[in-house]
C-alpha positions as MATLAB code, in Angstrom:
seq = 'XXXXXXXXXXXXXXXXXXXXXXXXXXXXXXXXXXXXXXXXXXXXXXXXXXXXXXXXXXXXXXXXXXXXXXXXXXXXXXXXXXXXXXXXXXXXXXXXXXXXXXXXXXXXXXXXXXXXXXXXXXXXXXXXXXXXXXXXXXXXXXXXXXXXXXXXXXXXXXXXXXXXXXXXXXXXXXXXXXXXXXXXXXXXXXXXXXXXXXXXXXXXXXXXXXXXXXXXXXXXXXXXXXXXXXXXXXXXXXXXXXXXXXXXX';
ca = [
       0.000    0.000    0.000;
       1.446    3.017   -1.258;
       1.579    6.035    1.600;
      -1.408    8.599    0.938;
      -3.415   11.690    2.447;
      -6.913   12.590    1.972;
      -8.615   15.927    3.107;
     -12.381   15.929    4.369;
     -14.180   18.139    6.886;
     -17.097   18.007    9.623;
     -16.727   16.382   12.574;
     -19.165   13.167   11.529;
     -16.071   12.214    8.952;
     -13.818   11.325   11.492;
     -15.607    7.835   11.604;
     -14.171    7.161    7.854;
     -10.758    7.331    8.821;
     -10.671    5.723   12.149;
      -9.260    2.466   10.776;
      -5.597    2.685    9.201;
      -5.447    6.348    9.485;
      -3.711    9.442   11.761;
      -6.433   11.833   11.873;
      -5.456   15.630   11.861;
      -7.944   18.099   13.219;
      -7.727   21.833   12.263;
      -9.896   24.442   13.193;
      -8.159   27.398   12.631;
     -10.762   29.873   13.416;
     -10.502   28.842   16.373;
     -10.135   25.301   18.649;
      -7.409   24.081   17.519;
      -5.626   27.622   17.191;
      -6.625   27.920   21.068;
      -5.331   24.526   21.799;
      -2.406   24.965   20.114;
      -1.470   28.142   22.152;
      -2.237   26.930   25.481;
      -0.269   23.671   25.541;
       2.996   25.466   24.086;
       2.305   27.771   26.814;
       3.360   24.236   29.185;
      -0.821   24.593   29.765;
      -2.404   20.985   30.162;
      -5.355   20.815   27.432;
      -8.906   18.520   27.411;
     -10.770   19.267   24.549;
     -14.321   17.611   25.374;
     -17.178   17.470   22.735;
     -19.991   18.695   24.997;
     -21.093   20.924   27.662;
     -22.244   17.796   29.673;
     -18.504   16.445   29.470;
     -17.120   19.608   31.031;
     -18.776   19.375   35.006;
     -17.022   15.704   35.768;
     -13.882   16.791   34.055;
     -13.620   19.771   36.121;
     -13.930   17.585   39.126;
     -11.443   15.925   38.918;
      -9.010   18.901   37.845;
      -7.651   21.308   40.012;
      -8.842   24.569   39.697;
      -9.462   24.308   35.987;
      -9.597   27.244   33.551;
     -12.982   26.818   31.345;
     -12.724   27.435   27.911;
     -14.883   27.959   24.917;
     -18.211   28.505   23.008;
     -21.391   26.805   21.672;
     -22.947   28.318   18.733;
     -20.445   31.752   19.281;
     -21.927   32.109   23.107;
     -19.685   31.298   25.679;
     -21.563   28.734   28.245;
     -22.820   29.858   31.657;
     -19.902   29.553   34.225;
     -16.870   29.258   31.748;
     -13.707   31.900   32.234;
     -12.973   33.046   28.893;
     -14.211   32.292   25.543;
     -12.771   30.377   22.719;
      -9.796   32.635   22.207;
      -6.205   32.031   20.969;
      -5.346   36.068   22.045;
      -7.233   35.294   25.503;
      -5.166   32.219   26.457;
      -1.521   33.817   25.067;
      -2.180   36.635   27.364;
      -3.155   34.693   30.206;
      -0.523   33.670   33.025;
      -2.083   31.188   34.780;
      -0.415   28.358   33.169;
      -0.508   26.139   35.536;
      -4.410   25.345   35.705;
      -5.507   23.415   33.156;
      -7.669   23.835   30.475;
     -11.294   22.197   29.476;
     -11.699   23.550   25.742;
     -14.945   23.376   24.393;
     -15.794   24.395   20.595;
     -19.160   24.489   18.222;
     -17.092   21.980   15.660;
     -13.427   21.133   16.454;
     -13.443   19.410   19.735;
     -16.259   17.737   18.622;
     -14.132   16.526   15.574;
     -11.124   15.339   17.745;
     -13.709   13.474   20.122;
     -14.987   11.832   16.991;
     -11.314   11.020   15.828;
     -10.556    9.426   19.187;
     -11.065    5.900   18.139;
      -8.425    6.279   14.961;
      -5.193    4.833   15.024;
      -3.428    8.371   15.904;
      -5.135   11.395   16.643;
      -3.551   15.388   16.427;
      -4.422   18.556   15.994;
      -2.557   21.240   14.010;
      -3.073   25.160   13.057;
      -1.185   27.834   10.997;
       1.233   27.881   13.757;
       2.727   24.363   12.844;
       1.789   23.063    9.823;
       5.508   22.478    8.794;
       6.274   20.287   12.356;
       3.358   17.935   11.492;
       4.335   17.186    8.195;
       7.848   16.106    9.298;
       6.599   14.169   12.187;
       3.515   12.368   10.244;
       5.905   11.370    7.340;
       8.420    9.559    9.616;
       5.302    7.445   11.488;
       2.076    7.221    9.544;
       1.549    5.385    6.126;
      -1.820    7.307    5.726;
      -3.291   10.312    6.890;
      -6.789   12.011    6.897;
      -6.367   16.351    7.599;
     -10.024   17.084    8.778;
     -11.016   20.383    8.625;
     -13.754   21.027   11.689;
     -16.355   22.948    9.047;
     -18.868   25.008   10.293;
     -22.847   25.416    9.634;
     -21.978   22.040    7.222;
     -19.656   24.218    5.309;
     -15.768   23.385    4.718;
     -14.561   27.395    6.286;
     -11.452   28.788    3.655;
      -9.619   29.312    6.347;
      -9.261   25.531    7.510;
      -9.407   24.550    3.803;
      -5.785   26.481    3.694;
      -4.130   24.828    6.321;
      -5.558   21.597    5.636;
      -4.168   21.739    1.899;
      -0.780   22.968    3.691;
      -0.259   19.514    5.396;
      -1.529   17.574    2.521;
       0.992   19.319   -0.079;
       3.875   18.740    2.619;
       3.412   15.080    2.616;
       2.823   15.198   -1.409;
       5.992   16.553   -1.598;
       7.531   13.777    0.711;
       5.872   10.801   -1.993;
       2.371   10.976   -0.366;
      -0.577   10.299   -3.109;
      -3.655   12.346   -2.724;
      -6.803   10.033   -1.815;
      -9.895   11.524   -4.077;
     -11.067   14.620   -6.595;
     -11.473   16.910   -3.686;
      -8.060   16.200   -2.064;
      -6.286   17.494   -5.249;
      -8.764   20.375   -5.941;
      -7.936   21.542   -2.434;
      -4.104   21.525   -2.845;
      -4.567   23.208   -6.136;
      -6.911   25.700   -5.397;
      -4.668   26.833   -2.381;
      -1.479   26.416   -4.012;
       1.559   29.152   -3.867;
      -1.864   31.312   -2.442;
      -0.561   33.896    0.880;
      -1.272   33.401    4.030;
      -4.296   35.622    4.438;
      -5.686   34.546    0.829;
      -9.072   32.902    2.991;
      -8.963   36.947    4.775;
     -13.068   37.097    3.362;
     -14.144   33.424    4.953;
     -17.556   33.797    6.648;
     -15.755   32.555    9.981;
     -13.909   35.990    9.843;
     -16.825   37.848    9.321;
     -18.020   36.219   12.378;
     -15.252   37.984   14.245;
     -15.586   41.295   12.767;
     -19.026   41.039   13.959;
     -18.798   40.111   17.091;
     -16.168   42.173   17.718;
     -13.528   39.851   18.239;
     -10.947   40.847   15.542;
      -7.603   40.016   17.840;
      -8.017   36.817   17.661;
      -7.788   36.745   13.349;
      -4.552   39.740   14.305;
      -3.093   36.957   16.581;
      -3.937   34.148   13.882;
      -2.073   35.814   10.983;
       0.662   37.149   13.724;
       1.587   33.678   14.312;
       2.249   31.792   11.628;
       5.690   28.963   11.289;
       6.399   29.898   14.330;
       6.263   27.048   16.681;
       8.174   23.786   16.302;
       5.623   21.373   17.356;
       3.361   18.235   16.824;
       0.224   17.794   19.116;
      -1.120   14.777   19.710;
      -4.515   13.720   21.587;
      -3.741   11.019   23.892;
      -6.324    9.793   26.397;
      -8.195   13.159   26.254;
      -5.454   15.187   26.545;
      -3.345   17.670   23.831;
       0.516   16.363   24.248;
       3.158   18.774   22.863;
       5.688   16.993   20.970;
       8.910   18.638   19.909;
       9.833   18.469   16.618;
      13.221   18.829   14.704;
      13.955   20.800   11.580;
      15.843   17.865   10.182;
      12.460   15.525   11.358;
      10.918   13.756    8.438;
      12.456   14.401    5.265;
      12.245   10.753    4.508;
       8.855    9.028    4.300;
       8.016    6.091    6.731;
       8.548    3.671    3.816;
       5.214    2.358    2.174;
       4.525   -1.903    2.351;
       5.059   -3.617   -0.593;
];
């Protein structure tokens, strides 16, 4: 079996890939942004797919900082909304986190019974690809969507990862896995600048967090794994990955 990548979003698609595939969440706009942030920050991360999942969590954590929005509300008795700028300026690193999200923790939940599980932003899109070539044959780059639509924004950074590992002797799975890379090819990093998920934010009001998104781009040198609930931050070298875990015969 030759190694290969496919792209796909929602959260219900996870369940394709959960057999014989690492699963990569994004959500740029903003879960996996937010996630992303915190745990580089040394910040212990639980993404949970549900309000109901957050009270027994938070019982068993110590003074844990709530996290997040349903629907662009953030729930009743939560400290801070789903916001990348929120948790960077935040210096309470020690407590840990219970992230909740409209779509991407409710994608990683649904990726938790695949073979490998992580979750990746603009921040480190070049780490992943190094550290997914040197352990996974194939890999699925779900982006979270939102309303049932597949968000430019997450459509950029998934065709990011999936032209990495094309580049590194990956095959693209599918039509729409090649239209994606194409249509996002050699485009800059604020080409998806009009997405509906940032006119959410103008809106609302809420524009630092799309300053701190296109602030932060390449600039952190990790892979993030889910592993038993939890976002693990794994360092990753620049010389990580430039050959392919080799493909079976």
């Amino acid at each position: 079996m030759s190694n290969s990548v496919v792209i796909d979003y929602l959260p219900e698609s996870a369940k394709h890939y959960r057999d014989g595939y690492a699963i990569v969440a994004i959500d740029v706009i903003r879960a996996t942004t937010t996630a992303a942030t915190a745990a580089a920050l040394g910040r212990r991360v639980y993404p949970i797919p549900s309000l109901e999942a957050a009270l027994p969590l938070a019982a068993r954590l110590t003074e844990p900082l709530l996290c997040g929005e349903l629907g662009g509300n953030m729930p009743f008795g939560f400290d801070i909304t789903n916001s990348p700028f929120e948790v960077a300026g935040r210096k309470d690193h020690w407590r840990p986190m219970i992230l909740l999200s409209s779509s991407g923790t409710q994608l990683i939940a649904g990726a938790a019974e695949a073979d490998a599980v992580y979750l990746a932003c603009l921040r480190n899109v070049a780490p992943t690809v190094r550290f997914l070539a040197e352990r996974h044959r194939r890999v699925a780059v779900i982006g979270a969507g939102t309303r049932g639509e597949f968000r430019e924004e997450d459509q950029y950074c998934c065709a990011k990862i999936a032209e990495g590992l094309v580049a590194l002797g990956y095959a693209p799975e599918g039509r729409q896995t090649t239209e994606i890379i194409e249509r996002w090819a050699g485009k800059p990093i604020d080409a998806w600048k009009e997405s509906k998920s940032v006119d959410y934010l103008r809106r609302s009001n809420q524009l630092r967090d799309l300053d701190f998104i296109l602030s932060h781009v390449a600039d952190l040198d990790y892979a993030f794994a889910v592993r038993h609930g939890e976002v693990v931050s794994i360092p990753v070298s620049a010389t990580e990955g430039v050959a392919p875990v080799a493909a079976s015969e």
